[in-house]
PDB file of C-alpha atoms in Angstrom:
ATOM      1  CA  SER Z   1      86.829  55.836 103.152  1.00  0.00           C
ATOM      2  CA  SER Z   2      85.950  56.254 106.825  1.00  0.00           C
ATOM      3  CA  SER Z   3      82.506  56.038 108.296  1.00  0.00           C
ATOM      4  CA  SER Z   4      80.977  57.784 111.266  1.00  0.00           C
ATOM      5  CA  ASN Z   5      78.622  56.313 113.838  1.00  0.00           C
ATOM      6  CA  ALA Z   6      77.543  59.749 115.053  1.00  0.00           C
ATOM      7  CA  ALA Z   7      73.842  60.493 115.147  1.00  0.00           C
ATOM      8  CA  PRO Z   8      72.477  62.878 112.500  1.00  0.00           C
ATOM      9  CA  GLY Z   9      72.866  66.491 113.640  1.00  0.00           C
ATOM     10  CA  SER Z  10      75.498  65.606 116.260  1.00  0.00           C
ATOM     11  CA  PRO Z  11      78.946  67.137 115.930  1.00  0.00           C
ATOM     12  CA  GLY Z  12      80.650  63.917 114.839  1.00  0.00           C
ATOM     13  CA  PRO Z  13      83.768  62.197 116.096  1.00  0.00           C
ATOM     14  CA  GLY Z  14      86.482  64.388 117.499  1.00  0.00           C
ATOM     15  CA  LEU Z  15      84.255  67.485 117.753  1.00  0.00           C
ATOM     16  CA  PRO Z  16      83.100  68.914 121.087  1.00  0.00           C
ATOM     17  CA  ALA Z  17      79.548  68.191 122.151  1.00  0.00           C
ATOM     18  CA  GLY Z  18      77.196  71.120 121.724  1.00  0.00           C
ATOM     19  CA  SER Z  19      79.024  72.438 118.664  1.00  0.00           C
ATOM     20  CA  GLY Z  20      75.814  72.183 116.691  1.00  0.00           C
ATOM     21  CA  ALA Z  21      75.232  72.692 112.988  1.00  0.00           C
ATOM     22  CA  ARG Z  22      78.456  74.628 112.376  1.00  0.00           C
ATOM     23  CA  ALA Z  23      80.575  71.758 113.649  1.00  0.00           C
ATOM     24  CA  ALA Z  24      78.572  69.251 111.607  1.00  0.00           C
ATOM     25  CA  ALA Z  25      79.046  71.361 108.470  1.00  0.00           C
ATOM     26  CA  ALA Z  26      82.774  71.690 109.174  1.00  0.00           C
ATOM     27  CA  ALA Z  27      83.080  67.912 109.691  1.00  0.00           C
ATOM     28  CA  ALA Z  28      81.205  67.269 106.423  1.00  0.00           C
ATOM     29  CA  THR Z  29      83.504  69.689 104.584  1.00  0.00           C
ATOM     30  CA  VAL Z  30      86.630  68.026 105.988  1.00  0.00           C
ATOM     31  CA  ALA Z  31      85.275  64.591 105.057  1.00  0.00           C
ATOM     32  CA  ALA Z  32      84.429  65.753 101.534  1.00  0.00           C
ATOM     33  CA  LEU Z  33      87.917  67.200 101.063  1.00  0.00           C
ATOM     34  CA  ARG Z  34      89.520  63.991 102.347  1.00  0.00           C
ATOM     35  CA  ASN Z  35      87.452  61.999  99.870  1.00  0.00           C
ATOM     36  CA  GLY Z  36      88.418  64.284  96.980  1.00  0.00           C
ATOM     37  CA  VAL Z  37      85.001  65.865  96.512  1.00  0.00           C
ATOM     38  CA  GLY Z  38      85.415  69.319  95.031  1.00  0.00           C
ATOM     39  CA  ALA Z  39      89.073  68.762  94.171  1.00  0.00           C
ATOM     40  CA  ASP Z  40      88.459  70.068  90.659  1.00  0.00           C
ATOM     41  CA  ARG Z  41      87.041  73.378  91.914  1.00  0.00           C
ATOM     42  CA  ASP Z  42      88.767  76.538  93.083  1.00  0.00           C
ATOM     43  CA  ALA Z  43      89.731  76.953  96.710  1.00  0.00           C
ATOM     44  CA  LEU Z  44      86.875  76.400  99.106  1.00  0.00           C
ATOM     45  CA  ILE Z  45      87.643  79.571 101.035  1.00  0.00           C
ATOM     46  CA  SER Z  46      88.469  82.762  99.195  1.00  0.00           C
ATOM     47  CA  ARG Z  47      89.049  86.261 100.436  1.00  0.00           C
ATOM     48  CA  ASN Z  48      88.226  89.361  98.468  1.00  0.00           C
ATOM     49  CA  THR Z  49      90.747  92.043  99.245  1.00  0.00           C
ATOM     50  CA  GLY Z  50      89.750  95.662  99.584  1.00  0.00           C
ATOM     51  CA  GLY Z  51      90.796  98.358  97.164  1.00  0.00           C
ATOM     52  CA  MET Z  52      92.778 101.246  98.616  1.00  0.00           C
ATOM     53  CA  SER Z  53      93.599 103.390  95.566  1.00  0.00           C
ATOM     54  CA  PHE Z  54      93.008 103.626  91.843  1.00  0.00           C
ATOM     55  CA  ASP Z  55      93.938 105.682  88.802  1.00  0.00           C
ATOM     56  CA  PHE Z  56      92.636 105.627  85.235  1.00  0.00           C
ATOM     57  CA  SER Z  57      95.011 105.352  82.287  1.00  0.00           C
ATOM     58  CA  PRO Z  58      95.800 108.657  80.573  1.00  0.00           C
ATOM     59  CA  VAL Z  59      95.510 107.005  77.125  1.00  0.00           C
ATOM     60  CA  ASP Z  60      92.539 104.609  77.537  1.00  0.00           C
ATOM     61  CA  SER Z  61      89.678 105.587  79.827  1.00  0.00           C
ATOM     62  CA  ARG Z  62      88.585 101.926  80.098  1.00  0.00           C
ATOM     63  CA  ILE Z  63      91.868 100.861  81.754  1.00  0.00           C
ATOM     64  CA  TYR Z  64      92.662 101.545  85.398  1.00  0.00           C
ATOM     65  CA  LEU Z  65      95.046 100.455  88.140  1.00  0.00           C
ATOM     66  CA  ALA Z  66      93.769  99.335  91.543  1.00  0.00           C
ATOM     67  CA  GLY Z  67      95.991  99.146  94.619  1.00  0.00           C
ATOM     68  CA  THR Z  68      94.851  96.689  97.279  1.00  0.00           C
ATOM     69  CA  GLU Z  69      95.139  96.332 101.028  1.00  0.00           C
ATOM     70  CA  ASP Z  70      97.269  93.196 100.609  1.00  0.00           C
ATOM     71  CA  GLY Z  71      99.960  94.986  98.582  1.00  0.00           C
ATOM     72  CA  HIS Z  72      99.030  93.988  95.041  1.00  0.00           C
ATOM     73  CA  ILE Z  73      98.353  96.280  92.108  1.00  0.00           C
ATOM     74  CA  HIS Z  74      95.943  95.092  89.448  1.00  0.00           C
ATOM     75  CA  LYS Z  75      95.530  96.488  85.966  1.00  0.00           C
ATOM     76  CA  CYS Z  76      91.825  96.243  85.190  1.00  0.00           C
ATOM     77  CA  SER Z  77      89.356  97.127  82.483  1.00  0.00           C
ATOM     78  CA  THR Z  78      85.824  98.418  82.773  1.00  0.00           C
ATOM     79  CA  SER Z  79      85.021  95.996  79.923  1.00  0.00           C
ATOM     80  CA  TYR Z  80      86.167  92.868  81.833  1.00  0.00           C
ATOM     81  CA  SER Z  81      84.892  92.963  85.392  1.00  0.00           C
ATOM     82  CA  GLU Z  82      85.633  89.310  86.247  1.00  0.00           C
ATOM     83  CA  GLN Z  83      89.416  89.278  85.690  1.00  0.00           C
ATOM     84  CA  TYR Z  84      92.596  91.313  85.981  1.00  0.00           C
ATOM     85  CA  LEU Z  85      94.504  92.181  82.838  1.00  0.00           C
ATOM     86  CA  GLU Z  86      97.802  92.142  84.750  1.00  0.00           C
ATOM     87  CA  SER Z  87      98.949  91.990  88.370  1.00  0.00           C
ATOM     88  CA  TYR Z  88     102.006  93.558  89.955  1.00  0.00           C
ATOM     89  CA  SER Z  89     103.533  92.288  93.196  1.00  0.00           C
ATOM     90  CA  GLY Z  90     106.201  93.887  95.326  1.00  0.00           C
ATOM     91  CA  HIS Z  91     104.582  95.792  98.165  1.00  0.00           C
ATOM     92  CA  ILE Z  92     104.080  93.952 101.443  1.00  0.00           C
ATOM     93  CA  GLY Z  93     101.657  96.493 102.883  1.00  0.00           C
ATOM     94  CA  PRO Z  94      98.527  98.264 101.658  1.00  0.00           C
ATOM     95  CA  VAL Z  95      98.930 100.313  98.466  1.00  0.00           C
ATOM     96  CA  TYR Z  96      97.695 103.736  99.589  1.00  0.00           C
ATOM     97  CA  GLY Z  97      98.383 105.656  96.384  1.00  0.00           C
ATOM     98  CA  LEU Z  98      99.273 105.166  92.750  1.00  0.00           C
ATOM     99  CA  GLN Z  99      99.388 107.275  89.625  1.00  0.00           C
ATOM    100  CA  TRP Z 100     100.177 106.846  85.936  1.00  0.00           C
ATOM    101  CA  SER Z 101     103.029 109.000  84.660  1.00  0.00           C
ATOM    102  CA  PRO Z 102     101.839 112.103  82.784  1.00  0.00           C
ATOM    103  CA  PHE Z 103     104.939 111.803  80.538  1.00  0.00           C
ATOM    104  CA  ASN Z 104     105.162 108.073  79.743  1.00  0.00           C
ATOM    105  CA  PRO Z 105     101.838 106.183  79.570  1.00  0.00           C
ATOM    106  CA  LYS Z 106     103.577 102.851  80.310  1.00  0.00           C
ATOM    107  CA  LEU Z 107     105.000 103.967  83.688  1.00  0.00           C
ATOM    108  CA  PHE Z 108     103.240 104.333  87.022  1.00  0.00           C
ATOM    109  CA  ILE Z 109     104.252 104.891  90.617  1.00  0.00           C
ATOM    110  CA  SER Z 110     102.839 103.515  93.867  1.00  0.00           C
ATOM    111  CA  CYS Z 111     103.258 104.041  97.610  1.00  0.00           C
ATOM    112  CA  SER Z 112     102.519 101.752 100.494  1.00  0.00           C
ATOM    113  CA  GLY Z 113     102.253 101.106 104.183  1.00  0.00           C
ATOM    114  CA  ASP Z 114     105.457  99.067 103.781  1.00  0.00           C
ATOM    115  CA  TRP Z 115     107.407 102.405 103.794  1.00  0.00           C
ATOM    116  CA  THR Z 116     108.268 102.225 100.080  1.00  0.00           C
ATOM    117  CA  ILE Z 117     107.529 103.984  96.827  1.00  0.00           C
ATOM    118  CA  ARG Z 118     107.868 101.864  93.696  1.00  0.00           C
ATOM    119  CA  LEU Z 119     108.186 102.678  90.008  1.00  0.00           C
ATOM    120  CA  TRP Z 120     106.554 100.182  87.623  1.00  0.00           C
ATOM    121  CA  GLN Z 121     106.332  99.610  83.890  1.00  0.00           C
ATOM    122  CA  GLU Z 122     103.164  98.277  82.319  1.00  0.00           C
ATOM    123  CA  GLY Z 123     103.688  94.694  81.142  1.00  0.00           C
ATOM    124  CA  ARG Z 124     106.522  94.019  83.608  1.00  0.00           C
ATOM    125  CA  GLN Z 125     105.446  92.262  86.818  1.00  0.00           C
ATOM    126  CA  GLN Z 126     108.399  93.436  88.946  1.00  0.00           C
ATOM    127  CA  GLN Z 127     109.168  97.035  89.902  1.00  0.00           C
ATOM    128  CA  LEU Z 128     111.766  99.057  88.021  1.00  0.00           C
ATOM    129  CA  LEU Z 129     112.901 101.018  91.091  1.00  0.00           C
ATOM    130  CA  SER Z 130     112.139 101.141  94.798  1.00  0.00           C
ATOM    131  CA  PHE Z 131     112.557 104.210  97.031  1.00  0.00           C
ATOM    132  CA  GLN Z 132     112.632 104.417 100.842  1.00  0.00           C
ATOM    133  CA  SER Z 133     113.898 107.248 103.023  1.00  0.00           C
ATOM    134  CA  SER Z 134     112.326 106.539 106.398  1.00  0.00           C
ATOM    135  CA  ASN Z 135     110.455 103.984 108.442  1.00  0.00           C
ATOM    136  CA  GLU Z 136     107.039 105.561 107.980  1.00  0.00           C
ATOM    137  CA  GLU Z 137     103.997 104.584 105.968  1.00  0.00           C
ATOM    138  CA  VAL Z 138     103.872 106.484 102.679  1.00  0.00           C
ATOM    139  CA  LEU Z 139     100.279 107.681 102.329  1.00  0.00           C
ATOM    140  CA  ASP Z 140     100.298 109.399  98.934  1.00  0.00           C
ATOM    141  CA  VAL Z 141     102.500 109.850  95.892  1.00  0.00           C
ATOM    142  CA  GLN Z 142     102.109 112.190  92.906  1.00  0.00           C
ATOM    143  CA  TRP Z 143     104.117 112.896  89.754  1.00  0.00           C
ATOM    144  CA  CYS Z 144     105.333 116.426  89.225  1.00  0.00           C
ATOM    145  CA  PRO Z 145     103.400 117.814  86.242  1.00  0.00           C
ATOM    146  CA  ASN Z 146     106.463 119.722  84.936  1.00  0.00           C
ATOM    147  CA  ASN Z 147     109.304 117.173  85.183  1.00  0.00           C
ATOM    148  CA  SER Z 148     109.271 113.530  84.083  1.00  0.00           C
ATOM    149  CA  THR Z 149     111.676 112.279  86.774  1.00  0.00           C
ATOM    150  CA  VAL Z 150     110.278 114.170  89.786  1.00  0.00           C
ATOM    151  CA  PHE Z 151     107.567 112.986  92.151  1.00  0.00           C
ATOM    152  CA  GLY Z 152     106.457 113.860  95.652  1.00  0.00           C
ATOM    153  CA  ALA Z 153     105.317 111.748  98.577  1.00  0.00           C
ATOM    154  CA  VAL Z 154     103.858 112.307 102.048  1.00  0.00           C
ATOM    155  CA  THR Z 155     104.203 110.056 105.096  1.00  0.00           C
ATOM    156  CA  ALA Z 156     102.192 109.211 108.177  1.00  0.00           C
ATOM    157  CA  GLY Z 157     104.898 110.872 110.272  1.00  0.00           C
ATOM    158  CA  GLY Z 158     104.330 114.268 108.632  1.00  0.00           C
ATOM    159  CA  ARG Z 159     107.152 114.250 106.078  1.00  0.00           C
ATOM    160  CA  LEU Z 160     106.942 115.779 102.620  1.00  0.00           C
ATOM    161  CA  GLU Z 161     109.532 114.305 100.255  1.00  0.00           C
ATOM    162  CA  LEU Z 162     110.430 115.364  96.731  1.00  0.00           C
ATOM    163  CA  TRP Z 163     112.349 112.778  94.718  1.00  0.00           C
ATOM    164  CA  ASP Z 164     114.173 113.139  91.420  1.00  0.00           C
ATOM    165  CA  PHE Z 165     115.382 109.750  90.264  1.00  0.00           C
ATOM    166  CA  ALA Z 166     117.620 111.402  87.670  1.00  0.00           C
ATOM    167  CA  VAL Z 167     119.568 112.791  90.667  1.00  0.00           C
ATOM    168  CA  SER Z 168     119.275 110.031  93.295  1.00  0.00           C
ATOM    169  CA  THR Z 169     117.311 106.848  93.945  1.00  0.00           C
ATOM    170  CA  LEU Z 170     118.600 106.600  97.516  1.00  0.00           C
ATOM    171  CA  GLN Z 171     117.436 109.880  99.072  1.00  0.00           C
ATOM    172  CA  PRO Z 172     114.849 112.542  98.307  1.00  0.00           C
ATOM    173  CA  VAL Z 173     116.239 115.801  96.924  1.00  0.00           C
ATOM    174  CA  VAL Z 174     113.994 117.781  99.323  1.00  0.00           C
ATOM    175  CA  GLN Z 175     112.571 116.771 102.702  1.00  0.00           C
ATOM    176  CA  HIS Z 176     110.336 118.785 104.978  1.00  0.00           C
ATOM    177  CA  ALA Z 177     108.982 117.489 108.271  1.00  0.00           C
ATOM    178  CA  LEU Z 178     105.997 118.817 110.165  1.00  0.00           C
ATOM    179  CA  THR Z 179     105.802 117.853 113.814  1.00  0.00           C
ATOM    180  CA  LYS Z 180     102.700 116.185 115.224  1.00  0.00           C
ATOM    181  CA  THR Z 181     100.985 116.177 111.828  1.00  0.00           C
ATOM    182  CA  SER Z 182     100.173 113.262 109.559  1.00  0.00           C
ATOM    183  CA  MET Z 183      99.995 114.170 105.883  1.00  0.00           C
ATOM    184  CA  THR Z 184      97.486 112.097 103.955  1.00  0.00           C
ATOM    185  CA  GLY Z 185      97.457 113.690 100.506  1.00  0.00           C
ATOM    186  CA  LEU Z 186      99.602 115.552  98.031  1.00  0.00           C
ATOM    187  CA  LEU Z 187      98.769 117.594  94.965  1.00  0.00           C
ATOM    188  CA  PHE Z 188     101.093 119.652  92.806  1.00  0.00           C
ATOM    189  CA  ALA Z 189      99.815 123.062  91.701  1.00  0.00           C
ATOM    190  CA  LYS Z 190      99.519 123.460  87.947  1.00  0.00           C
ATOM    191  CA  VAL Z 191     101.563 126.356  86.655  1.00  0.00           C
ATOM    192  CA  GLY Z 192     100.421 128.328  83.613  1.00  0.00           C
TER     193      GLY Z 192
END
């Protein structure tokens, strides 16, 4: 255990003069951590990450997915606000869009600022498939309402991509680029 001869309210040893109360509080925190005070508690500093996208489950209106700015996807419940039911990791950029499959209630798709689109299965922490056709942020992704293997995506560079993973997981089956336009959303028209 070390002791300090610094006057009360002074910054303490090793801290610049004039640092004031903030420096004193920082020195006290460092000393407490060195002495093991608070070692049984959670991390002293925590960061709440912002939500970027969400979608409610098609089979249970209490369950929803939330995509975060740090690349995680959390399965949550309106009944349990203090914890995640499951977490999915794979994206390394913000999750701008996600959507449950209209055909299989255990599958969902996500898109990110890391240039990828990922297919996930509920209960499995790692992605099933990953798709990337360009080096542009993918700003939205939507399932086709008429075909279980088709989805569309739009990019910050103005590209519209239609994918069919029954045909290819390496390239979209249709690509259309608009010049000087960033597409931020996509919605399929319902037929019939």
